[in-house]
PDB file of C-alpha atoms and ligand atoms in Angstrom:
ATOM      1  CA  MET A   1    -100.159-155.854-207.229  1.00 74.00           C
ATOM      2  CA  VAL A   2     -97.301-154.018-205.401  1.00 93.00           C
ATOM      3  CA  ARG A   3     -95.518-155.682-202.521  1.00 96.00           C
ATOM      4  CA  SER A   4     -96.383-154.407-198.995  1.00 98.00           C
ATOM      5  CA  VAL A   5     -95.151-155.511-195.555  1.00 98.00           C
ATOM      6  CA  ILE A   6     -98.037-155.636-193.121  1.00 98.00           C
ATOM      7  CA  SER A   7     -96.951-158.682-191.026  1.00 96.00           C
ATOM      8  CA  ILE A   8     -93.497-160.111-190.471  1.00 97.00           C
ATOM      9  CA  LEU A   9     -94.924-163.272-192.070  1.00 96.00           C
ATOM     10  CA  ASP A  10     -95.101-161.315-195.368  1.00 97.00           C
ATOM     11  CA  LEU A  11     -91.306-161.934-195.450  1.00 98.00           C
ATOM     12  CA  SER A  12     -89.780-165.414-195.804  1.00 97.00           C
ATOM     13  CA  VAL A  13     -86.887-166.375-193.493  1.00 97.00           C
ATOM     14  CA  GLU A  14     -84.606-166.102-196.560  1.00 98.00           C
ATOM     15  CA  GLU A  15     -85.864-162.572-197.303  1.00 98.00           C
ATOM     16  CA  ILE A  16     -85.426-161.542-193.637  1.00 98.00           C
ATOM     17  CA  ASN A  17     -81.862-162.901-193.599  1.00 97.00           C
ATOM     18  CA  LYS A  18     -81.138-160.970-196.838  1.00 98.00           C
ATOM     19  CA  LEU A  19     -82.567-157.736-195.354  1.00 98.00           C
ATOM     20  CA  LEU A  20     -80.380-158.172-192.257  1.00 98.00           C
ATOM     21  CA  ASP A  21     -77.339-158.906-194.390  1.00 98.00           C
ATOM     22  CA  ARG A  22     -77.885-155.707-196.310  1.00 98.00           C
ATOM     23  CA  ALA A  23     -78.474-153.782-193.058  1.00 98.00           C
ATOM     24  CA  ASP A  24     -75.075-155.039-191.910  1.00 98.00           C
ATOM     25  CA  ASP A  25     -73.503-153.907-195.184  1.00 98.00           C
ATOM     26  CA  ILE A  26     -75.158-150.445-194.840  1.00 98.00           C
ATOM     27  CA  ILE A  27     -73.625-150.143-191.335  1.00 98.00           C
ATOM     28  CA  ALA A  28     -70.193-151.074-192.747  1.00 98.00           C
ATOM     29  CA  ASN A  29     -70.417-149.072-195.958  1.00 98.00           C
ATOM     30  CA  PRO A  30     -72.858-146.185-195.600  1.00 97.00           C
ATOM     31  CA  ALA A  31     -71.443-144.149-198.505  1.00 97.00           C
ATOM     32  CA  LYS A  32     -72.337-146.937-200.945  1.00 98.00           C
ATOM     33  CA  TYR A  33     -76.051-146.367-200.176  1.00 98.00           C
ATOM     34  CA  SER A  34     -76.145-142.557-199.954  1.00 98.00           C
ATOM     35  CA  GLU A  35     -77.732-141.999-203.409  1.00 97.00           C
ATOM     36  CA  VAL A  36     -79.755-145.190-203.846  1.00 98.00           C
ATOM     37  CA  CYS A  37     -83.159-143.432-203.332  1.00 98.00           C
ATOM     38  CA  ARG A  38     -82.389-140.217-205.161  1.00 98.00           C
ATOM     39  CA  GLY A  39     -85.674-138.796-206.499  1.00 98.00           C
ATOM     40  CA  LYS A  40     -87.809-141.181-204.357  1.00 98.00           C
ATOM     41  CA  LYS A  41     -90.297-140.059-201.729  1.00 98.00           C
ATOM     42  CA  LEU A  42     -91.378-141.778-198.528  1.00 98.00           C
ATOM     43  CA  ALA A  43     -94.717-140.781-197.021  1.00 98.00           C
ATOM     44  CA  THR A  44     -94.891-141.227-193.222  1.00 98.00           C
ATOM     45  CA  LEU A  45     -98.568-141.412-192.234  1.00 98.00           C
ATOM     46  CA  PHE A  46     -98.625-141.559-188.435  1.00 98.00           C
ATOM     47  CA  PHE A  47    -102.126-141.588-187.010  1.00 97.00           C
ATOM     48  CA  GLU A  48    -100.649-142.462-183.549  1.00 95.00           C
ATOM     49  CA  PRO A  49     -97.608-141.007-181.692  1.00 95.00           C
ATOM     50  CA  SER A  50     -94.080-142.237-182.360  1.00 96.00           C
ATOM     51  CA  THR A  51     -90.520-141.122-181.796  1.00 96.00           C
ATOM     52  CA  ARG A  52     -88.311-143.968-182.984  1.00 97.00           C
ATOM     53  CA  THR A  53     -90.284-145.538-185.778  1.00 98.00           C
ATOM     54  CA  ARG A  54     -91.185-142.336-187.569  1.00 98.00           C
ATOM     55  CA  LEU A  55     -87.843-140.603-187.121  1.00 98.00           C
ATOM     56  CA  SER A  56     -85.840-143.715-188.014  1.00 98.00           C
ATOM     57  CA  PHE A  57     -87.951-144.147-191.173  1.00 98.00           C
ATOM     58  CA  GLU A  58     -87.292-140.544-192.035  1.00 98.00           C
ATOM     59  CA  ALA A  59     -83.577-140.760-191.198  1.00 98.00           C
ATOM     60  CA  ALA A  60     -83.423-143.947-193.308  1.00 98.00           C
ATOM     61  CA  MET A  61     -84.905-142.258-196.371  1.00 98.00           C
ATOM     62  CA  TYR A  62     -82.640-139.211-195.989  1.00 98.00           C
ATOM     63  CA  GLU A  63     -79.577-141.398-195.674  1.00 98.00           C
ATOM     64  CA  LEU A  64     -80.560-143.182-198.861  1.00 98.00           C
ATOM     65  CA  GLY A  65     -80.687-139.828-200.624  1.00 98.00           C
ATOM     66  CA  GLY A  66     -84.455-139.647-200.859  1.00 98.00           C
ATOM     67  CA  HIS A  67     -87.162-137.286-199.594  1.00 98.00           C
ATOM     68  CA  VAL A  68     -89.855-137.498-196.891  1.00 98.00           C
ATOM     69  CA  LEU A  69     -93.381-136.080-196.618  1.00 98.00           C
ATOM     70  CA  GLY A  70     -96.223-136.880-194.291  1.00 97.00           C
ATOM     71  CA  PHE A  71     -97.785-136.138-190.918  1.00 96.00           C
ATOM     72  CA  SER A  72     -97.032-137.152-187.345  1.00 96.00           C
ATOM     73  CA  ASP A  73    -100.485-136.526-185.940  1.00 92.00           C
ATOM     74  CA  ALA A  74    -103.848-137.613-187.290  1.00 92.00           C
ATOM     75  CA  GLY A  75    -105.208-134.278-186.021  1.00 92.00           C
ATOM     76  CA  SER A  76    -103.335-132.435-188.746  1.00 90.00           C
ATOM     77  CA  SER A  77    -104.618-134.715-191.528  1.00 92.00           C
ATOM     78  CA  SER A  78    -108.031-134.890-193.238  1.00 93.00           C
ATOM     79  CA  ALA A  79    -108.838-137.948-191.151  1.00 93.00           C
ATOM     80  CA  THR A  80    -110.325-135.387-188.730  1.00 93.00           C
ATOM     81  CA  LYS A  81    -112.814-134.440-191.497  1.00 94.00           C
ATOM     82  CA  GLY A  82    -113.797-138.101-191.852  1.00 94.00           C
ATOM     83  CA  GLU A  83    -111.536-139.198-194.734  1.00 95.00           C
ATOM     84  CA  SER A  84    -111.104-142.967-194.813  1.00 97.00           C
ATOM     85  CA  VAL A  85    -107.739-144.760-194.742  1.00 97.00           C
ATOM     86  CA  ALA A  86    -108.516-146.045-198.266  1.00 97.00           C
ATOM     87  CA  ASP A  87    -109.016-142.557-199.689  1.00 97.00           C
ATOM     88  CA  THR A  88    -106.030-141.121-197.829  1.00 97.00           C
ATOM     89  CA  THR A  89    -103.896-143.918-199.304  1.00 98.00           C
ATOM     90  CA  LYS A  90    -105.174-143.314-202.838  1.00 97.00           C
ATOM     91  CA  MET A  91    -104.249-139.635-202.490  1.00 97.00           C
ATOM     92  CA  VAL A  92    -100.790-140.308-201.009  1.00 97.00           C
ATOM     93  CA  SER A  93    -100.089-142.853-203.792  1.00 97.00           C
ATOM     94  CA  CYS A  94    -100.207-139.886-206.176  1.00 97.00           C
ATOM     95  CA  TYR A  95     -97.525-137.996-204.206  1.00 98.00           C
ATOM     96  CA  ALA A  96     -95.052-140.577-202.935  1.00 98.00           C
ATOM     97  CA  ASP A  97     -93.303-143.831-203.900  1.00 98.00           C
ATOM     98  CA  ILE A  98     -93.695-145.736-200.595  1.00 98.00           C
ATOM     99  CA  ILE A  99     -95.800-145.366-197.423  1.00 98.00           C
ATOM    100  CA  ALA A 100     -94.981-146.130-193.791  1.00 98.00           C
ATOM    101  CA  MET A 101     -98.215-146.085-191.773  1.00 98.00           C
ATOM    102  CA  ARG A 102     -98.898-146.267-188.059  1.00 98.00           C
ATOM    103  CA  HIS A 103    -102.508-146.464-186.908  1.00 97.00           C
ATOM    104  CA  PRO A 104    -104.286-147.157-183.610  1.00 94.00           C
ATOM    105  CA  LYS A 105    -106.762-149.471-185.364  1.00 96.00           C
ATOM    106  CA  GLU A 106    -105.629-153.044-185.979  1.00 95.00           C
ATOM    107  CA  GLY A 107    -105.757-153.781-189.735  1.00 97.00           C
ATOM    108  CA  ALA A 108    -105.605-150.205-190.918  1.00 98.00           C
ATOM    109  CA  PRO A 109    -102.288-150.659-192.774  1.00 98.00           C
ATOM    110  CA  LEU A 110    -103.668-153.820-194.392  1.00 98.00           C
ATOM    111  CA  VAL A 111    -106.705-151.837-195.626  1.00 98.00           C
ATOM    112  CA  SER A 112    -104.287-149.161-196.884  1.00 98.00           C
ATOM    113  CA  SER A 113    -102.252-151.739-198.790  1.00 98.00           C
ATOM    114  CA  MET A 114    -105.431-153.036-200.507  1.00 97.00           C
ATOM    115  CA  HIS A 115    -106.093-149.509-201.955  1.00 97.00           C
ATOM    116  CA  SER A 116    -102.489-148.560-202.701  1.00 98.00           C
ATOM    117  CA  SER A 117    -100.569-148.446-205.923  1.00 97.00           C
ATOM    118  CA  ILE A 118     -97.270-148.091-203.976  1.00 98.00           C
ATOM    119  CA  PRO A 119     -95.791-150.328-201.220  1.00 98.00           C
ATOM    120  CA  VAL A 120     -97.224-149.864-197.678  1.00 98.00           C
ATOM    121  CA  ILE A 121     -95.161-150.737-194.582  1.00 98.00           C
ATOM    122  CA  ASN A 122     -97.015-151.337-191.336  1.00 98.00           C
ATOM    123  CA  ALA A 123     -95.266-149.141-188.795  1.00 98.00           C
ATOM    124  CA  GLY A 124     -97.451-150.469-185.950  1.00 96.00           C
ATOM    125  CA  ASP A 125    -101.205-151.139-185.887  1.00 95.00           C
ATOM    126  CA  GLY A 126    -102.949-151.012-182.517  1.00 90.00           C
ATOM    127  CA  GLY A 127    -102.109-154.000-180.349  1.00 85.00           C
ATOM    128  CA  HIS A 128    -101.546-156.218-183.380  1.00 90.00           C
ATOM    129  CA  ASN A 129     -98.226-156.082-185.299  1.00 92.00           C
ATOM    130  CA  HIS A 130     -95.050-154.065-185.708  1.00 96.00           C
ATOM    131  CA  PRO A 131     -92.959-155.880-188.316  1.00 97.00           C
ATOM    132  CA  THR A 132     -90.192-153.287-188.750  1.00 98.00           C
ATOM    133  CA  GLN A 133     -89.538-153.342-184.978  1.00 98.00           C
ATOM    134  CA  THR A 134     -89.180-157.089-185.412  1.00 98.00           C
ATOM    135  CA  LEU A 135     -86.566-156.594-188.089  1.00 98.00           C
ATOM    136  CA  THR A 136     -84.860-154.208-185.690  1.00 98.00           C
ATOM    137  CA  ASP A 137     -84.921-156.784-182.886  1.00 98.00           C
ATOM    138  CA  LEU A 138     -83.672-159.578-185.176  1.00 98.00           C
ATOM    139  CA  LEU A 139     -80.728-157.435-186.408  1.00 98.00           C
ATOM    140  CA  THR A 140     -79.824-156.547-182.807  1.00 98.00           C
ATOM    141  CA  ILE A 141     -79.963-160.180-181.626  1.00 98.00           C
ATOM    142  CA  ARG A 142     -77.931-161.378-184.639  1.00 98.00           C
ATOM    143  CA  ARG A 143     -75.280-158.688-184.205  1.00 98.00           C
ATOM    144  CA  LYS A 144     -74.996-159.331-180.432  1.00 98.00           C
ATOM    145  CA  LYS A 145     -75.333-163.121-180.382  1.00 98.00           C
ATOM    146  CA  GLY A 146     -74.085-164.022-183.882  1.00 98.00           C
ATOM    147  CA  ARG A 147     -77.168-166.158-184.571  1.00 97.00           C
ATOM    148  CA  LEU A 148     -80.954-166.289-184.696  1.00 98.00           C
ATOM    149  CA  ASN A 149     -81.334-169.881-183.431  1.00 97.00           C
ATOM    150  CA  ASN A 150     -80.740-171.916-180.316  1.00 98.00           C
ATOM    151  CA  PHE A 151     -81.378-169.440-177.535  1.00 98.00           C
ATOM    152  CA  THR A 152     -83.848-168.823-174.719  1.00 98.00           C
ATOM    153  CA  ILE A 153     -85.685-165.530-174.851  1.00 98.00           C
ATOM    154  CA  GLY A 154     -87.883-164.084-172.056  1.00 98.00           C
ATOM    155  CA  PHE A 155     -90.663-161.655-172.928  1.00 98.00           C
ATOM    156  CA  CYS A 156     -91.609-159.589-169.878  1.00 97.00           C
ATOM    157  CA  GLY A 157     -94.370-157.139-169.171  1.00 96.00           C
ATOM    158  CA  ASP A 158     -97.425-156.352-171.291  1.00 94.00           C
ATOM    159  CA  LEU A 159     -97.620-159.394-173.528  1.00 96.00           C
ATOM    160  CA  LYS A 160    -101.328-158.817-174.204  1.00 93.00           C
ATOM    161  CA  PHE A 161    -101.158-155.448-175.927  1.00 90.00           C
ATOM    162  CA  GLY A 162     -97.494-155.451-176.856  1.00 89.00           C
ATOM    163  CA  ARG A 163     -97.543-155.670-180.659  1.00 90.00           C
ATOM    164  CA  THR A 164     -93.728-155.882-180.842  1.00 94.00           C
ATOM    165  CA  VAL A 165     -93.925-159.097-178.791  1.00 96.00           C
ATOM    166  CA  HIS A 166     -96.517-160.657-181.062  1.00 94.00           C
ATOM    167  CA  SER A 167     -94.481-159.901-184.220  1.00 95.00           C
ATOM    168  CA  LEU A 168     -91.167-161.074-182.730  1.00 97.00           C
ATOM    169  CA  ILE A 169     -92.654-164.319-181.552  1.00 97.00           C
ATOM    170  CA  GLN A 170     -94.031-164.908-185.063  1.00 96.00           C
ATOM    171  CA  ALA A 171     -90.646-164.290-186.512  1.00 97.00           C
ATOM    172  CA  LEU A 172     -88.631-166.380-184.045  1.00 97.00           C
ATOM    173  CA  SER A 173     -91.008-169.362-184.366  1.00 96.00           C
ATOM    174  CA  ARG A 174     -89.504-169.969-187.800  1.00 96.00           C
ATOM    175  CA  TYR A 175     -85.907-170.338-186.451  1.00 96.00           C
ATOM    176  CA  ALA A 176     -84.611-173.585-184.866  1.00 96.00           C
ATOM    177  CA  GLY A 177     -83.993-174.193-181.213  1.00 97.00           C
ATOM    178  CA  ILE A 178     -85.842-171.152-179.764  1.00 97.00           C
ATOM    179  CA  LYS A 179     -87.267-171.490-176.253  1.00 98.00           C
ATOM    180  CA  ILE A 180     -89.720-168.794-175.080  1.00 98.00           C
ATOM    181  CA  VAL A 181     -90.426-167.737-171.499  1.00 98.00           C
ATOM    182  CA  LEU A 182     -93.547-165.586-171.178  1.00 98.00           C
ATOM    183  CA  ILE A 183     -93.352-163.379-168.024  1.00 98.00           C
ATOM    184  CA  SER A 184     -96.429-161.270-167.247  1.00 96.00           C
ATOM    185  CA  PRO A 185     -99.201-160.683-164.751  1.00 95.00           C
ATOM    186  CA  ASP A 186    -102.249-162.851-165.395  1.00 93.00           C
ATOM    187  CA  GLU A 187    -104.129-159.847-166.778  1.00 92.00           C
ATOM    188  CA  LEU A 188    -101.493-159.176-169.466  1.00 93.00           C
ATOM    189  CA  LYS A 189    -100.751-162.678-170.738  1.00 95.00           C
ATOM    190  CA  LEU A 190     -99.936-163.342-174.383  1.00 96.00           C
ATOM    191  CA  PRO A 191    -103.241-163.581-176.339  1.00 94.00           C
ATOM    192  CA  SER A 192    -104.425-167.126-176.892  1.00 95.00           C
ATOM    193  CA  TYR A 193    -104.473-166.604-180.679  1.00 94.00           C
ATOM    194  CA  VAL A 194    -100.692-166.111-180.666  1.00 95.00           C
ATOM    195  CA  LYS A 195    -100.210-169.137-178.417  1.00 96.00           C
ATOM    196  CA  LYS A 196    -102.393-171.354-180.533  1.00 96.00           C
ATOM    197  CA  ASP A 197    -101.655-170.101-184.045  1.00 95.00           C
ATOM    198  CA  VAL A 198     -97.956-169.566-183.583  1.00 95.00           C
ATOM    199  CA  LEU A 199     -96.357-171.299-180.579  1.00 96.00           C
ATOM    200  CA  GLN A 200     -98.467-174.477-180.469  1.00 96.00           C
ATOM    201  CA  LYS A 201     -98.836-174.766-184.235  1.00 95.00           C
ATOM    202  CA  GLN A 202     -95.069-174.480-184.770  1.00 94.00           C
ATOM    203  CA  GLY A 203     -94.249-176.696-181.801  1.00 95.00           C
ATOM    204  CA  ILE A 204     -92.247-174.012-179.996  1.00 96.00           C
ATOM    205  CA  GLU A 205     -91.198-174.814-176.436  1.00 96.00           C
ATOM    206  CA  TYR A 206     -92.634-172.183-174.082  1.00 97.00           C
ATOM    207  CA  VAL A 207     -93.516-171.602-170.433  1.00 97.00           C
ATOM    208  CA  GLN A 208     -95.604-168.956-168.685  1.00 97.00           C
ATOM    209  CA  THR A 209     -94.719-167.415-165.353  1.00 98.00           C
ATOM    210  CA  THR A 210     -95.343-164.316-163.261  1.00 97.00           C
ATOM    211  CA  ASP A 211     -91.869-164.374-161.657  1.00 97.00           C
ATOM    212  CA  LEU A 212     -89.059-162.587-163.550  1.00 97.00           C
ATOM    213  CA  GLU A 213     -86.321-163.147-160.993  1.00 96.00           C
ATOM    214  CA  GLU A 214     -86.911-166.909-160.895  1.00 97.00           C
ATOM    215  CA  VAL A 215     -86.422-167.359-164.672  1.00 98.00           C
ATOM    216  CA  LEU A 216     -83.780-164.648-165.237  1.00 98.00           C
ATOM    217  CA  PRO A 217     -80.788-167.107-164.845  1.00 98.00           C
ATOM    218  CA  GLU A 218     -82.034-169.217-167.818  1.00 98.00           C
ATOM    219  CA  LEU A 219     -82.279-166.418-170.302  1.00 98.00           C
ATOM    220  CA  ASP A 220     -79.959-165.495-173.205  1.00 98.00           C
ATOM    221  CA  VAL A 221     -82.185-162.594-174.302  1.00 98.00           C
ATOM    222  CA  LEU A 222     -84.581-160.576-172.125  1.00 98.00           C
ATOM    223  CA  TYR A 223     -87.177-158.523-174.021  1.00 98.00           C
ATOM    224  CA  MET A 224     -88.686-155.994-171.631  1.00 98.00           C
ATOM    225  CA  THR A 225     -91.865-154.163-172.538  1.00 96.00           C
ATOM    226  CA  ARG A 226     -93.836-151.149-171.356  1.00 92.00           C
ATOM    227  CA  VAL A 227     -97.374-151.623-170.027  1.00 91.00           C
ATOM    228  CA  GLN A 228     -99.343-150.074-172.882  1.00 83.00           C
ATOM    229  CA  LYS A 229    -101.305-147.309-171.136  1.00 84.00           C
ATOM    230  CA  GLU A 230    -103.040-146.246-174.332  1.00 81.00           C
ATOM    231  CA  ARG A 231    -104.741-149.657-174.832  1.00 80.00           C
ATOM    232  CA  PHE A 232    -106.349-149.817-171.321  1.00 81.00           C
ATOM    233  CA  LEU A 233    -110.033-149.052-170.871  1.00 82.00           C
ATOM    234  CA  SER A 234    -109.539-148.335-167.165  1.00 88.00           C
ATOM    235  CA  GLU A 235    -106.906-145.927-165.795  1.00 89.00           C
ATOM    236  CA  GLU A 236    -107.183-147.637-162.421  1.00 90.00           C
ATOM    237  CA  GLU A 237    -106.333-150.997-163.951  1.00 87.00           C
ATOM    238  CA  TYR A 238    -103.317-149.479-165.748  1.00 87.00           C
ATOM    239  CA  ILE A 239    -102.023-147.935-162.522  1.00 89.00           C
ATOM    240  CA  ARG A 240    -102.389-151.224-160.671  1.00 89.00           C
ATOM    241  CA  LEU A 241    -100.370-153.124-163.326  1.00 85.00           C
ATOM    242  CA  ARG A 242     -97.872-150.623-164.674  1.00 90.00           C
ATOM    243  CA  ASP A 243     -95.021-151.366-162.223  1.00 84.00           C
ATOM    244  CA  SER A 244     -95.444-155.187-162.222  1.00 89.00           C
ATOM    245  CA  TYR A 245     -91.816-155.580-163.262  1.00 95.00           C
ATOM    246  CA  ILE A 246     -88.891-153.278-162.717  1.00 97.00           C
ATOM    247  CA  LEU A 247     -85.524-154.586-163.890  1.00 98.00           C
ATOM    248  CA  THR A 248     -82.638-153.176-161.802  1.00 97.00           C
ATOM    249  CA  ARG A 249     -78.919-153.511-162.006  1.00 97.00           C
ATOM    250  CA  ALA A 250     -78.953-155.386-158.711  1.00 97.00           C
ATOM    251  CA  LYS A 251     -81.352-158.029-160.154  1.00 97.00           C
ATOM    252  CA  LEU A 252     -79.084-158.414-163.230  1.00 97.00           C
ATOM    253  CA  VAL A 253     -75.922-158.762-161.150  1.00 95.00           C
ATOM    254  CA  LYS A 254     -77.566-161.315-158.833  1.00 96.00           C
ATOM    255  CA  ASN A 255     -79.479-163.457-161.366  1.00 94.00           C
ATOM    256  CA  ALA A 256     -78.519-162.965-164.991  1.00 98.00           C
ATOM    257  CA  LYS A 257     -75.981-164.590-167.301  1.00 98.00           C
ATOM    258  CA  GLU A 258     -72.928-162.514-168.117  1.00 97.00           C
ATOM    259  CA  ASP A 259     -73.781-162.652-171.811  1.00 98.00           C
ATOM    260  CA  LEU A 260     -77.477-161.924-171.439  1.00 98.00           C
ATOM    261  CA  ILE A 261     -78.703-159.153-173.739  1.00 98.00           C
ATOM    262  CA  VAL A 262     -81.494-156.896-172.530  1.00 98.00           C
ATOM    263  CA  LEU A 263     -83.753-155.480-175.297  1.00 98.00           C
ATOM    264  CA  HIS A 264     -86.697-153.119-175.130  1.00 98.00           C
ATOM    265  CA  PRO A 265     -88.520-151.624-178.164  1.00 97.00           C
ATOM    266  CA  LEU A 266     -88.796-148.372-176.172  1.00 96.00           C
ATOM    267  CA  PRO A 267     -90.187-145.999-175.019  1.00 94.00           C
ATOM    268  CA  ARG A 268     -89.286-147.088-171.491  1.00 96.00           C
ATOM    269  CA  VAL A 269     -91.324-145.886-168.502  1.00 93.00           C
ATOM    270  CA  ASN A 270     -90.323-147.600-165.180  1.00 93.00           C
ATOM    271  CA  GLU A 271     -89.778-151.162-166.265  1.00 96.00           C
ATOM    272  CA  ILE A 272     -85.977-150.796-166.666  1.00 98.00           C
ATOM    273  CA  SER A 273     -84.234-148.758-164.015  1.00 97.00           C
ATOM    274  CA  THR A 274     -81.823-146.226-165.450  1.00 98.00           C
ATOM    275  CA  ASP A 275     -79.029-147.862-163.428  1.00 97.00           C
ATOM    276  CA  VAL A 276     -79.174-150.740-165.973  1.00 98.00           C
ATOM    277  CA  ASP A 277     -78.218-148.404-168.832  1.00 98.00           C
ATOM    278  CA  ASP A 278     -74.467-148.617-168.164  1.00 97.00           C
ATOM    279  CA  ASP A 279     -74.476-152.375-167.777  1.00 97.00           C
ATOM    280  CA  PRO A 280     -72.872-153.996-170.876  1.00 97.00           C
ATOM    281  CA  ARG A 281     -75.955-156.231-171.114  1.00 98.00           C
ATOM    282  CA  ALA A 282     -78.194-153.248-171.861  1.00 98.00           C
ATOM    283  CA  CYS A 283     -78.665-153.151-175.618  1.00 98.00           C
ATOM    284  CA  TYR A 284     -81.832-151.131-176.091  1.00 98.00           C
ATOM    285  CA  PHE A 285     -80.290-147.944-177.385  1.00 98.00           C
ATOM    286  CA  GLU A 286     -78.167-149.814-179.898  1.00 98.00           C
ATOM    287  CA  GLN A 287     -81.405-151.659-180.803  1.00 98.00           C
ATOM    288  CA  ALA A 288     -83.041-148.297-181.629  1.00 98.00           C
ATOM    289  CA  LEU A 289     -80.086-147.466-183.944  1.00 98.00           C
ATOM    290  CA  CYS A 290     -80.450-150.821-185.705  1.00 98.00           C
ATOM    291  CA  GLY A 291     -83.947-149.690-186.510  1.00 98.00           C
ATOM    292  CA  LYS A 292     -82.709-147.107-188.965  1.00 98.00           C
ATOM    293  CA  TYR A 293     -80.523-149.597-190.865  1.00 98.00           C
ATOM    294  CA  VAL A 294     -83.211-152.308-191.246  1.00 98.00           C
ATOM    295  CA  ARG A 295     -85.688-149.633-192.478  1.00 98.00           C
ATOM    296  CA  MET A 296     -83.136-148.518-195.086  1.00 98.00           C
ATOM    297  CA  SER A 297     -82.779-152.081-196.194  1.00 98.00           C
ATOM    298  CA  LEU A 298     -86.534-152.654-196.342  1.00 98.00           C
ATOM    299  CA  ILE A 299     -87.262-149.420-198.279  1.00 98.00           C
ATOM    300  CA  MET A 300     -84.632-150.500-200.858  1.00 98.00           C
ATOM    301  CA  GLU A 301     -86.185-153.961-201.114  1.00 98.00           C
ATOM    302  CA  LEU A 302     -89.764-152.732-201.637  1.00 98.00           C
ATOM    303  CA  LEU A 303     -88.649-150.128-204.158  1.00 98.00           C
ATOM    304  CA  GLY A 304     -86.581-152.766-206.003  1.00 98.00           C
ATOM    305  CA  LEU A 305     -83.309-150.783-205.611  1.00 98.00           C
ATOM    306  CA  ASN A 306     -79.763-151.998-205.286  1.00 94.00           C
ATOM    307  CA  ALA A 307     -76.554-150.259-204.405  1.00 95.00           C
ATOM    308  CA  ASP A 308     -74.425-152.300-206.815  1.00 81.00           C
TER     309      ASP A 308
HETATM  310  N1  LIG B   1     -90.432-148.883-180.726  1.00 56.60           N
HETATM  311  C1  LIG B   1     -91.386-148.027-181.148  1.00 56.60           C
HETATM  312  O1  LIG B   1     -92.296-148.282-181.924  1.00 56.60           O
HETATM  313  O2  LIG B   1     -91.193-146.738-180.679  1.00 56.60           O
HETATM  314  P1  LIG B   1     -92.040-145.469-181.098  1.00 56.60           P
HETATM  315  O3  LIG B   1     -93.454-145.696-180.562  1.00 56.60           O
HETATM  316  O4  LIG B   1     -91.372-144.262-180.483  1.00 56.60           O
HETATM  317  O5  LIG B   1     -92.056-145.421-182.627  1.00 56.60           O
END
């Protein structure tokens, strides 16, 4: 059976560290990697909107010397005629060497991987998981902090539907000395399955609060998130909750450590004021760039390719 990455837990800590090491090497020596995927094709099957994930996957494959095919809108695929994810995958396996799939339904990339003769990468499934965003986040933290252990990270915003939060918590729970502060309105708390199956099972120290400003001074990393409009059943409820937290430069200056790093998987709506962008603690645009390099590294790994 071919190797796919559906959850960040599909990768061991050793494998993650190796992927990040190679991403660092790609950043330092891009020319070394420019022909590694010559003749290989990546299929980007995006049944749900994306800017960063799809384009960084595509840029990653181009920078490795490979080709890209696919669709960015389920409406332009035969899914609209009723084709199943399984059948779409079987077809695409005939045309490409590796698949990156985003889907609004939790578990769709897993189903795809079960019917695929080529590796499938989960590029985000509903409110569930987003493992390549997690690799992006880990690379950014490691490059900024020099380590992936012994720090306090605050997750702020929509912790219920925020798949990037669920995946990053899964990943960080395997590193030592991580303390987690969960900052959200009561309605958008981290799902209990993540608390039970990850935080409590692994004995991770965590607290829950609704007050960002109170906990800001303790944090080494602040992971802001957007309230996920597309997952709400009620527009009224979304409007009531969407501006629960707005990080401003004034709040950072007053309350945050000098060496805090502020991350956000993006897209941003209102939760980080644009006046934060010029603060040296704002790392979210560099984070998006890291996404391209970790995806290059992961594509190489799953295709069994080396630059040496
Ligand atoms: N971070 C992220 O998944 O962004 P996109 O939705 O633009 O891909």
